[in-house]
mmCIF file of C-alpha atoms in Angstrom:
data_model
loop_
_atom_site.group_PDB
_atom_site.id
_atom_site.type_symbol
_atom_site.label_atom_id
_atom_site.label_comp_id
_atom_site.label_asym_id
_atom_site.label_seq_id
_atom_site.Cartn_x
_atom_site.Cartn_y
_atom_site.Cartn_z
ATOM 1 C CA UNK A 1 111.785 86.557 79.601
ATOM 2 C CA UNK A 2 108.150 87.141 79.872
ATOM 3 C CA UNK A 3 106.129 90.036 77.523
ATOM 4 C CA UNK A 4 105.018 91.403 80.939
ATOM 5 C CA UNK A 5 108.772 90.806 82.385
ATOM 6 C CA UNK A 6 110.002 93.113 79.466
ATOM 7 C CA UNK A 7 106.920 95.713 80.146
ATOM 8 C CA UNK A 8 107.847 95.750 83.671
ATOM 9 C CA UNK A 9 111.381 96.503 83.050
ATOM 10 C CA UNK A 10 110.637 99.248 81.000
ATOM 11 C CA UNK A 11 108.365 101.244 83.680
ATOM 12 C CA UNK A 12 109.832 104.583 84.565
ATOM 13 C CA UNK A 13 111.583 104.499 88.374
ATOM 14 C CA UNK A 14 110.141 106.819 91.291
ATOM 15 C CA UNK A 15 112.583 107.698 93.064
ATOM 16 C CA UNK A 16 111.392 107.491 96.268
ATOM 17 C CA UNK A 17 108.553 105.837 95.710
ATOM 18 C CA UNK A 18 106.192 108.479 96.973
ATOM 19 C CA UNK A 19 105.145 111.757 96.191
ATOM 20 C CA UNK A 20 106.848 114.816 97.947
ATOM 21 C CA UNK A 21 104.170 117.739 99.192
ATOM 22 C CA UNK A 22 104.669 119.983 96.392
ATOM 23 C CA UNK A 23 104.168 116.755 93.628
ATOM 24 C CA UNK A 24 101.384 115.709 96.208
ATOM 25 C CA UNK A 25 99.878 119.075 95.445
ATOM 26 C CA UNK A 26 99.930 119.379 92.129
ATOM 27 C CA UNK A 27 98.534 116.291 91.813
ATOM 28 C CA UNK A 28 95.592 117.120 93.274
ATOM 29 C CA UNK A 29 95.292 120.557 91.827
ATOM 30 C CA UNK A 30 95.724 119.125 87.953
ATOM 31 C CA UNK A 31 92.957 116.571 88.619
ATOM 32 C CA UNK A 32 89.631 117.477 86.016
ATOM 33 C CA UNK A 33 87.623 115.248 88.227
ATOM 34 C CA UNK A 34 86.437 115.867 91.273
ATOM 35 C CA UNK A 35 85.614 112.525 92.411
ATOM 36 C CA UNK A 36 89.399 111.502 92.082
ATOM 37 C CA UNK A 37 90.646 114.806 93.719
ATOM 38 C CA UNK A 38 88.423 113.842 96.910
ATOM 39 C CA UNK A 39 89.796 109.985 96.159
ATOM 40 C CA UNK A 40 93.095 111.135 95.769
ATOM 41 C CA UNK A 41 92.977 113.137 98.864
ATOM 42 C CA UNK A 42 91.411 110.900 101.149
ATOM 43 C CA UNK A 43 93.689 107.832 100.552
ATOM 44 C CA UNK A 44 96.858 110.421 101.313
ATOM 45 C CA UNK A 45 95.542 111.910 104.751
ATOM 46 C CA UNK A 46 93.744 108.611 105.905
ATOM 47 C CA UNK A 47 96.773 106.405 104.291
ATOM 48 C CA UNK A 48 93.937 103.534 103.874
ATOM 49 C CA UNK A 49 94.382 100.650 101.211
ATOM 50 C CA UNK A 50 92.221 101.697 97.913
ATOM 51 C CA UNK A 51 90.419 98.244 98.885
ATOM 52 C CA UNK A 52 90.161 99.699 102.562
ATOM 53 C CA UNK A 53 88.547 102.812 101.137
ATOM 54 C CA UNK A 54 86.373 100.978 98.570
ATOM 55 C CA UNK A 55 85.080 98.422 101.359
ATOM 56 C CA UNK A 56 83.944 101.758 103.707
ATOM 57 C CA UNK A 57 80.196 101.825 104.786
ATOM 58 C CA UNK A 58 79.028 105.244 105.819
ATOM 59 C CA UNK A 59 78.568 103.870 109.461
ATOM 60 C CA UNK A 60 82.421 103.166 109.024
ATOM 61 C CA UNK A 61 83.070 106.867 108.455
ATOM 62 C CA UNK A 62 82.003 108.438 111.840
ATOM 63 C CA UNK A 63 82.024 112.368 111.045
ATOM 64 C CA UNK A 64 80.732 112.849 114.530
ATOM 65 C CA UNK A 65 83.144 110.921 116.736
ATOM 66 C CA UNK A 66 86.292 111.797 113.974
ATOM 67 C CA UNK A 67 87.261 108.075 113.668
ATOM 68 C CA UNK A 68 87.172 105.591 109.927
ATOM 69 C CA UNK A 69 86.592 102.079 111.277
ATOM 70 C CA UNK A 70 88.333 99.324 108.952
ATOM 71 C CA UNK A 71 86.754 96.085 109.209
ATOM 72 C CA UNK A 72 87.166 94.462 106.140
ATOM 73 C CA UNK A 73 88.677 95.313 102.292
ATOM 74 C CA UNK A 74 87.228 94.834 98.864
ATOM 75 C CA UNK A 75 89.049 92.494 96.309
ATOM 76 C CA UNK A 76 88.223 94.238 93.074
ATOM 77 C CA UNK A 77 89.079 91.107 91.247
ATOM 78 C CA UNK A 78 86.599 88.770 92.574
ATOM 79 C CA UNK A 79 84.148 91.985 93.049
ATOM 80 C CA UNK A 80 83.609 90.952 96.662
ATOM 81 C CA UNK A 81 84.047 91.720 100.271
ATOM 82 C CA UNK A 82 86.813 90.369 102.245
ATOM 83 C CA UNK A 83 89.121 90.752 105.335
ATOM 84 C CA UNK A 84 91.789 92.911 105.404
ATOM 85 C CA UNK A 85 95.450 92.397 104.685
ATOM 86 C CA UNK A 86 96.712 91.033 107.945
ATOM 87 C CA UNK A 87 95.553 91.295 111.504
ATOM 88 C CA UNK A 88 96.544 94.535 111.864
ATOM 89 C CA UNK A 89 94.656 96.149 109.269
ATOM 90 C CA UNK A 90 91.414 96.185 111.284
ATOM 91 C CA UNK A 91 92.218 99.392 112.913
ATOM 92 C CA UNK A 92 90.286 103.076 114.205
ATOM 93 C CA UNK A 93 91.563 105.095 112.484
ATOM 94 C CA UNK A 94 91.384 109.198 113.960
ATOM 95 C CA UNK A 95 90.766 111.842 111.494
ATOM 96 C CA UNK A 96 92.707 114.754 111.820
ATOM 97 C CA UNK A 97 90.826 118.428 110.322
ATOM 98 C CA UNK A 98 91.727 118.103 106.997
ATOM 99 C CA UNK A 99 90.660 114.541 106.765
ATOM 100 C CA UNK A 100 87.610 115.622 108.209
ATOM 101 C CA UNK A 101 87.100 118.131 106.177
ATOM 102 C CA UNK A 102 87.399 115.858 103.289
ATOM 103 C CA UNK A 103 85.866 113.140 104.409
ATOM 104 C CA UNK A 104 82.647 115.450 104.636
ATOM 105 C CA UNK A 105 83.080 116.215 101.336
ATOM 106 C CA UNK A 106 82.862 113.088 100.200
ATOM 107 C CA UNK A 107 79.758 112.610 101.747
ATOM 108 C CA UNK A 108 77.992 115.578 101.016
ATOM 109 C CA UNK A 109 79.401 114.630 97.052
ATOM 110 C CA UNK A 110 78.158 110.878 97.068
ATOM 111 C CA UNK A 111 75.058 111.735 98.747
ATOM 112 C CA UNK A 112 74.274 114.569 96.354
ATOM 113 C CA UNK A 113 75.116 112.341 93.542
ATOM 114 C CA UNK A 114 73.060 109.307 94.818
ATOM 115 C CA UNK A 115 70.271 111.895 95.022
ATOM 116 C CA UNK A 116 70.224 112.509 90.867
ATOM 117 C CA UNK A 117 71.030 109.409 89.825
ATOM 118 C CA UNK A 118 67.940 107.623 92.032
ATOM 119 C CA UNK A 119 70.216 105.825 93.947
ATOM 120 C CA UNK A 120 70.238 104.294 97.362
ATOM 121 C CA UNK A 121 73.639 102.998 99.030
ATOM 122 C CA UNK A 122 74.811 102.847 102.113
ATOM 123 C CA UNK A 123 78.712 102.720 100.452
ATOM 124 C CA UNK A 124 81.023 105.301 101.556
ATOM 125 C CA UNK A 125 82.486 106.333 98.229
ATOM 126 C CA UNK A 126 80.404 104.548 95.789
ATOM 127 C CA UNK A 127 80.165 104.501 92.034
ATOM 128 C CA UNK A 128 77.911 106.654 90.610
ATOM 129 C CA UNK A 129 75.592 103.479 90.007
ATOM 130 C CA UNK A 130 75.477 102.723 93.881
ATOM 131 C CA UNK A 131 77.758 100.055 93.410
ATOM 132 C CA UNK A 132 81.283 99.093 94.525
ATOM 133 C CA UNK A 133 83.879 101.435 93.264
ATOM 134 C CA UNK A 134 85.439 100.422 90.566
ATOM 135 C CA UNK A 135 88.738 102.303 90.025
ATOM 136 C CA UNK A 136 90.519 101.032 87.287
ATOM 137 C CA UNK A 137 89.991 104.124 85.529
ATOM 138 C CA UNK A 138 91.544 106.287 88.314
ATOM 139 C CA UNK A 139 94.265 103.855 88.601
ATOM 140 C CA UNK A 140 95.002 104.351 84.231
ATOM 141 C CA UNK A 141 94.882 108.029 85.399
ATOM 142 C CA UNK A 142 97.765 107.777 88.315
ATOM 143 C CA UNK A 143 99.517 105.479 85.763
ATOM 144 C CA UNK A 144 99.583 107.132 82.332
ATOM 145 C CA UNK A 145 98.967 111.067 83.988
ATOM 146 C CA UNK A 146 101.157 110.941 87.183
ATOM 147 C CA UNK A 147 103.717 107.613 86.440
ATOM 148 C CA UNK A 148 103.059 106.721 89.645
ATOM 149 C CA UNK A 149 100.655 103.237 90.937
ATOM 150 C CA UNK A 150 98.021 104.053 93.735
ATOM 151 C CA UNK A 151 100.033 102.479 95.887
ATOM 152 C CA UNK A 152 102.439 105.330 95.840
ATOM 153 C CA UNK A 153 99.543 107.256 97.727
ATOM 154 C CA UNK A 154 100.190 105.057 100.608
ATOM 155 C CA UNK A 155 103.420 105.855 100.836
ATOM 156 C CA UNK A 156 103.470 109.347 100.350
ATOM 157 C CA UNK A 157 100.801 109.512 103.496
ATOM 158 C CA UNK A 158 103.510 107.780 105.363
ATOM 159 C CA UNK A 159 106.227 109.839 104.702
ATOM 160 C CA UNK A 160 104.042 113.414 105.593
ATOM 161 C CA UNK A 161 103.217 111.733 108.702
ATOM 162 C CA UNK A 162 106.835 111.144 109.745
ATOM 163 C CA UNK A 163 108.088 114.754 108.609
ATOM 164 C CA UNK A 164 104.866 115.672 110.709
ATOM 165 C CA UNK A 165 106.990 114.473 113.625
ATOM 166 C CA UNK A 166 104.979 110.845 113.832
ATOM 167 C CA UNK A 167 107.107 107.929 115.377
ATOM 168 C CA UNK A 168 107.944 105.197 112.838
ATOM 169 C CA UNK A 169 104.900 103.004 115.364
ATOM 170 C CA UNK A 170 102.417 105.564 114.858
ATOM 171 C CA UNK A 171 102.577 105.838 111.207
ATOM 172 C CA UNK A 172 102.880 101.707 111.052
ATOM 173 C CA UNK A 173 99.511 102.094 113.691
ATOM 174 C CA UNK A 174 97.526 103.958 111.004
ATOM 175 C CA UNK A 175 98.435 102.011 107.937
ATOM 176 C CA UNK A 176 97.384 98.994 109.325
ATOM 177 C CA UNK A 177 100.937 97.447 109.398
ATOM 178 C CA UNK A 178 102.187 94.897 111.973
ATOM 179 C CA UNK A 179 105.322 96.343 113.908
ATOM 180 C CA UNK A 180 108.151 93.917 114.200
ATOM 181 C CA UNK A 181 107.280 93.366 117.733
ATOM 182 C CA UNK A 182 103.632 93.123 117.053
ATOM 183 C CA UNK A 183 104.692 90.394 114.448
ATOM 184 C CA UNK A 184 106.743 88.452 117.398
ATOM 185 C CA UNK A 185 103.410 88.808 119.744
ATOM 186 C CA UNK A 186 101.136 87.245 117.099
ATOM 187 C CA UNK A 187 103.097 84.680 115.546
ATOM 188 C CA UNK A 188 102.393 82.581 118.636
#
């Protein structure tokens, strides 16, 4: 057995693998920065891939006509641009208030910031260089602070969407995930 093997065996257990509201909450609420809380935030209403989120252009992120296009992800690995996951990825995805809501604040956040740092970017939710977000430092936050992976995020969206009354397609629709029959269609 591996050193990582044994690491990985060690990791505490979630046991549902996602967050429920009130752990979703105070989350948020025990968050000292508020570039993760609006990070945090917007990957649990929009239930987009970090990569999905760190890809975003502002044009992406229409406030006007309530809708996040994904096009494409970012591979923080290789630092560059690529497509998403799987065919179904590339999706509209409609913002409901509170998205909105934060999804504005974002903006009105990065653009503010861009502002005193002399920066010009046309990235969503940049770093505060202009640059690609870089969240490896949120991630060792979620890790160390909440025991839980970003991925987590993903699934908690998923689950407030079904108690929300959301057919199991609808929440599959706005992850970006292939239904079975969807998988059937495009396999040929």
């Amino acid at each position: 057995m591996t050193a990582a093997m044994k690491d990985r065996s060690r990791r505490p257990k979630i046991k549902n693998n996602f967050l429920s509201v009130p752990d979703y909450h105070a989350l948020v609420t025990g968050m000292d920065r508020y570039e993760w809380k609006l990070l945090t935030q917007f990957l649990v209403l929009s239930g987009l891939r970090i990569g999905e989120l760190t890809a975003l252009n502002r044009e992406d992120v229409d406030l006007l006509e309530k809708k996040i296009r994904v096009r494409r992800s970012y591979d923080a690995a290789h630092r560059m641009i690529t497509g998403t996951k799987q065919a179904g990825s590339i999706r509209d995805v409609d913002m409901q208030p509170e998205l909105l809501a934060v999804a504005k604040e974002i903006n009105s956040f990065v653009l503010r910031r861009n502002l005193q740092n002399g920066v010009r970017s046309e990235i969503f939710f940049p770093d505060p260089d202009g640059d690609y977000l870089r969240c490896e430092e949120y991630k060792k936050y979620l890790r160390e602070n909440a025991k839980i992976s970003v991925h987590v995020l993903r699934h908690t969206s998923a689950m407030m969407m079904l108690n929300q009354g959301f057919s199991m397609e609808e929440v599959a629709r706005r992850h970006g995930v292939l239904t079975p029959k969807e998988k059937m269609f495009s396999a040929g």
